[in-house]
Amino acid sequence: MATLILVRHGRSTANTSGVLAGRTPGVSLDERGAAQAAALPGRLADVPLAAVVSSPLQRCRETVRPLLDARPDLPLHVEDRINECDYGDWSGRKLAELNDEPLMEIVQAHASAAAFPGGESMRAMQARAVDAVHDWNARIEAEHGEDACYLMCSHGDIVKSVVADALGLHLDMFQRVHVDPCSVTVIRYTRLRPFLVRLGDTGDFAGFAPREHPDSGGTAEVGGGAGAP
């Protein structure tokens, strides 16, 4: 079947301000995010792409725009099922204050039981995203052949949940996966099983350097984090 290139959107203004954007309108790429997006065509220059599929949110559309400008014949499809998780009442709030919410412990350790107040459950988020991937795999293969590659641009928790599904991991394990902004993850789907070929590849190793303020307690940042400073 098709090969899926999953791209998390570039760094956004919400990432750098420590806000859980969710589906809040008007969240754009910041300066670094725009530079990350501009570098994407070069990073993928040797990859023949059949199509680009994007979340409807502005930060994803901005991420794929340089690639589409570089390849004017490449079709763009907007797919609602790979939209950001609906964080409901948590949307637009500071991550620092959300860490004190009792639900955050469930989100971290038992994601399959987590449902956001006024929003959706993490199980529903994963199910719709995985369904979208399988539907697009079939469509791309039918239209372009089993060796075709296509790109999906989505959000941190969506990418992580699709990776968990591809690896046969329970959703409760998905917080062990990390993908930086504008990172490239590649999953090759076959008749019997998917193969994870790349995970969170940015070509930038700055994020591995010791940090002035180390991560505390192994907590995964909801929404995916801002990446390397």
Short mmCIF file of C-alpha atoms in Angstrom, two decimals:
data_model
loop_
_atom_site.label_atom_id
_atom_site.label_comp_id
_atom_site.label_asym_id
_atom_site.label_seq_id
_atom_site.Cartn_x
_atom_site.Cartn_y
_atom_site.Cartn_z
CA MET A 1 0.00 0.00 0.00
CA ALA A 2 0.96 3.66 0.06
CA THR A 3 3.74 5.30 2.05
CA LEU A 4 2.54 8.03 4.39
CA ILE A 5 4.76 11.02 5.18
CA LEU A 6 3.36 12.60 8.34
CA VAL A 7 4.45 16.18 9.05
CA ARG A 8 3.64 18.00 12.24
CA HIS A 9 2.98 21.68 11.53
CA GLY A 10 5.80 24.16 12.08
CA ARG A 11 6.26 25.94 15.37
CA SER A 12 3.29 28.17 16.12
CA THR A 13 2.68 31.30 18.15
CA ALA A 14 0.79 29.13 20.64
CA ASN A 15 3.74 26.75 21.02
CA THR A 16 6.09 29.58 21.97
CA SER A 17 3.60 31.21 24.34
CA GLY A 18 2.87 27.96 26.17
CA VAL A 19 -0.81 27.89 25.23
CA LEU A 20 -2.84 24.82 24.29
CA ALA A 21 -4.25 26.15 21.04
CA GLY A 22 -6.56 23.30 20.13
CA ARG A 23 -8.88 24.47 17.39
CA THR A 24 -8.71 28.16 18.33
CA PRO A 25 -8.79 30.14 15.06
CA GLY A 26 -6.03 32.51 14.01
CA VAL A 27 -3.06 30.55 15.40
CA SER A 28 -0.28 31.00 12.85
CA LEU A 29 3.32 29.89 12.49
CA ASP A 30 5.86 32.02 14.32
CA GLU A 31 9.08 33.20 12.65
CA ARG A 32 10.88 29.94 13.28
CA GLY A 33 7.86 27.93 12.17
CA ALA A 34 7.75 29.84 8.88
CA ALA A 35 11.45 29.06 8.35
CA GLN A 36 10.79 25.39 9.09
CA ALA A 37 8.00 25.37 6.51
CA ALA A 38 10.22 27.10 3.96
CA ALA A 39 12.83 24.35 4.39
CA LEU A 40 10.33 21.54 3.84
CA PRO A 41 10.45 21.54 0.00
CA GLY A 42 14.22 21.03 0.09
CA ARG A 43 14.01 18.26 2.66
CA LEU A 44 11.49 16.40 0.50
CA ALA A 45 13.00 17.31 -2.88
CA ASP A 46 13.85 13.70 -3.77
CA VAL A 47 10.45 12.31 -2.76
CA PRO A 48 7.78 12.00 -5.47
CA LEU A 49 4.51 12.95 -3.82
CA ALA A 50 1.08 12.04 -5.14
CA ALA A 51 -0.88 14.44 -2.95
CA VAL A 52 -0.85 16.64 0.14
CA VAL A 53 -3.56 16.16 2.76
CA SER A 54 -3.84 18.84 5.46
CA SER A 55 -5.70 19.56 8.64
CA PRO A 56 -8.00 22.54 8.07
CA LEU A 57 -6.25 24.68 10.68
CA GLN A 58 -4.21 27.71 9.65
CA ARG A 59 -0.87 26.51 11.04
CA CYS A 60 -1.01 23.34 8.95
CA ARG A 61 -2.06 25.16 5.79
CA GLU A 62 0.85 27.59 6.29
CA THR A 63 3.26 24.69 6.79
CA VAL A 64 2.45 23.05 3.45
CA ARG A 65 2.18 26.29 1.45
CA PRO A 66 5.90 26.49 0.48
CA LEU A 67 5.80 22.86 -0.67
CA LEU A 68 2.71 23.51 -2.79
CA ASP A 69 4.29 26.66 -4.22
CA ALA A 70 7.38 24.63 -5.19
CA ARG A 71 5.22 21.93 -6.79
CA PRO A 72 2.27 23.72 -8.39
CA ASP A 73 0.87 20.49 -9.86
CA LEU A 74 0.61 18.83 -6.43
CA PRO A 75 -3.03 18.61 -5.30
CA LEU A 76 -4.07 19.74 -1.82
CA HIS A 77 -6.90 18.02 0.04
CA VAL A 78 -8.27 19.29 3.36
CA GLU A 79 -9.24 16.49 5.75
CA ASP A 80 -11.30 17.30 8.84
CA ARG A 81 -10.51 13.94 10.46
CA ILE A 82 -6.87 14.94 11.00
CA ASN A 83 -7.86 18.19 12.66
CA GLU A 84 -6.36 18.95 16.08
CA CYS A 85 -7.85 17.19 19.09
CA ASP A 86 -10.89 19.06 20.35
CA TYR A 87 -9.62 20.05 23.79
CA GLY A 88 -12.93 21.75 24.61
CA ASP A 89 -12.72 23.95 27.69
CA TRP A 90 -8.96 23.48 27.82
CA SER A 91 -8.46 25.26 24.50
CA GLY A 92 -6.65 28.58 24.76
CA ARG A 93 -5.44 27.96 28.32
CA LYS A 94 -1.84 28.05 29.52
CA LEU A 95 -0.23 24.63 29.75
CA ALA A 96 1.37 25.61 33.05
CA GLU A 97 -2.03 25.99 34.69
CA LEU A 98 -3.43 22.87 33.04
CA ASN A 99 -0.71 20.81 34.71
CA ASP A 100 -2.58 21.32 38.00
CA GLU A 101 -5.82 19.86 36.61
CA PRO A 102 -6.61 16.35 37.92
CA LEU A 103 -7.41 15.27 34.36
CA MET A 104 -3.79 15.90 33.30
CA GLU A 105 -2.61 12.80 35.17
CA ILE A 106 -5.14 10.72 33.20
CA VAL A 107 -4.01 12.34 29.92
CA GLN A 108 -0.42 11.40 30.74
CA ALA A 109 -0.81 7.85 32.06
CA HIS A 110 -4.22 6.54 30.91
CA ALA A 111 -5.01 8.46 27.72
CA SER A 112 -7.64 5.95 26.61
CA ALA A 113 -9.78 7.08 29.56
CA ALA A 114 -9.25 10.81 29.00
CA ALA A 115 -12.05 13.01 27.68
CA PHE A 116 -11.69 16.79 27.62
CA PRO A 117 -14.54 18.81 29.19
CA GLY A 118 -16.64 20.24 26.40
CA GLY A 119 -14.44 18.46 23.83
CA GLU A 120 -13.65 14.95 22.65
CA SER A 121 -12.00 11.87 24.09
CA MET A 122 -8.50 10.85 23.10
CA ARG A 123 -9.88 7.51 21.90
CA ALA A 124 -12.20 9.35 19.51
CA MET A 125 -9.29 11.51 18.32
CA GLN A 126 -7.17 8.48 17.49
CA ALA A 127 -10.02 6.56 15.86
CA ARG A 128 -10.93 9.34 13.42
CA ALA A 129 -7.29 10.00 12.51
CA VAL A 130 -6.48 6.33 11.91
CA ASP A 131 -9.66 5.93 9.84
CA ALA A 132 -8.58 8.91 7.73
CA VAL A 133 -5.13 7.40 7.16
CA HIS A 134 -6.53 4.06 6.05
CA ASP A 135 -9.06 5.71 3.73
CA TRP A 136 -6.35 7.87 2.16
CA ASN A 137 -3.98 4.92 1.84
CA ALA A 138 -6.61 3.09 -0.20
CA ARG A 139 -7.43 6.16 -2.30
CA ILE A 140 -3.79 6.98 -3.07
CA GLU A 141 -2.99 3.38 -3.96
CA ALA A 142 -6.03 3.12 -6.22
CA GLU A 143 -5.17 6.35 -8.05
CA HIS A 144 -1.35 6.22 -8.07
CA GLY A 145 -0.26 2.64 -7.40
CA GLU A 146 1.03 0.75 -4.40
CA ASP A 147 4.44 2.48 -4.41
CA ALA A 148 2.98 5.98 -4.14
CA CYS A 149 3.94 8.42 -1.38
CA TYR A 150 1.71 11.15 -0.03
CA LEU A 151 2.00 13.74 2.72
CA MET A 152 -0.31 14.53 5.62
CA CYS A 153 0.20 17.66 7.71
CA SER A 154 -1.40 17.48 11.13
CA HIS A 155 -0.82 18.05 14.84
CA GLY A 156 1.36 16.57 17.55
CA ASP A 157 -1.20 14.40 19.33
CA ILE A 158 -2.64 13.23 16.01
CA VAL A 159 0.78 12.19 14.69
CA LYS A 160 1.63 10.43 17.96
CA SER A 161 -1.65 8.52 18.00
CA VAL A 162 -1.21 7.37 14.38
CA VAL A 163 2.33 6.21 15.20
CA ALA A 164 1.06 4.30 18.23
CA ASP A 165 -1.52 2.55 16.07
CA ALA A 166 1.10 1.66 13.45
CA LEU A 167 3.34 0.14 16.12
CA GLY A 168 0.49 -1.80 17.71
CA LEU A 169 0.82 0.22 20.91
CA HIS A 170 -2.12 0.80 23.23
CA LEU A 171 -3.20 4.44 23.25
CA ASP A 172 -2.06 4.61 26.89
CA MET A 173 1.50 4.36 25.53
CA PHE A 174 1.24 7.18 22.99
CA GLN A 175 2.73 9.81 25.31
CA ARG A 176 6.03 7.90 25.01
CA VAL A 177 6.23 9.15 21.41
CA HIS A 178 7.61 12.64 20.75
CA VAL A 179 7.49 14.66 17.52
CA ASP A 180 8.91 18.17 17.20
CA PRO A 181 7.34 20.93 15.08
CA CYS A 182 7.81 20.35 11.35
CA SER A 183 9.26 16.90 12.01
CA VAL A 184 8.80 14.19 9.40
CA THR A 185 7.48 10.75 10.32
CA VAL A 186 7.22 8.06 7.66
CA ILE A 187 5.00 4.97 7.82
CA ARG A 188 5.00 2.44 5.02
CA TYR A 189 1.77 0.46 5.01
CA THR A 190 1.64 -3.07 3.59
CA ARG A 191 -1.04 -5.72 3.34
CA LEU A 192 0.13 -7.42 6.54
CA ARG A 193 1.52 -4.62 8.71
CA PRO A 194 2.80 -1.03 8.79
CA PHE A 195 6.52 -0.25 9.07
CA LEU A 196 7.70 2.86 10.92
CA VAL A 197 10.53 4.11 8.68
CA ARG A 198 11.21 7.54 10.26
CA LEU A 199 10.03 9.08 13.51
CA GLY A 200 10.10 12.80 14.26
CA ASP A 201 12.98 13.52 11.89
CA THR A 202 14.00 17.19 11.78
CA GLY A 203 17.69 16.85 10.92
CA ASP A 204 18.32 19.15 13.91
CA PHE A 205 20.01 17.72 17.01
CA ALA A 206 19.91 20.90 19.11
CA GLY A 207 17.03 19.47 21.11
CA PHE A 208 19.33 16.82 22.60
CA ALA A 209 21.64 19.37 24.26
CA PRO A 210 21.28 19.81 28.05
CA ARG A 211 18.60 22.33 28.88
CA GLU A 212 18.79 25.14 31.40
CA HIS A 213 15.43 24.03 32.79
CA PRO A 214 15.19 20.24 32.40
CA ASP A 215 11.85 18.54 31.81
CA SER A 216 10.20 17.65 35.11
CA GLY A 217 8.98 14.19 35.91
CA GLY A 218 8.82 12.88 32.34
CA THR A 219 5.58 14.70 31.57
CA ALA A 220 4.61 14.81 27.88
CA GLU A 221 3.40 18.20 26.72
CA VAL A 222 -0.19 18.06 25.55
CA GLY A 223 -0.35 19.24 21.94
CA GLY A 224 3.28 18.33 21.30
CA GLY A 225 5.47 21.13 22.64
CA ALA A 226 7.55 23.81 20.93
CA GLY A 227 10.59 21.71 20.06
CA ALA A 228 14.24 22.74 20.45
CA PRO A 229 14.82 26.30 21.71
#
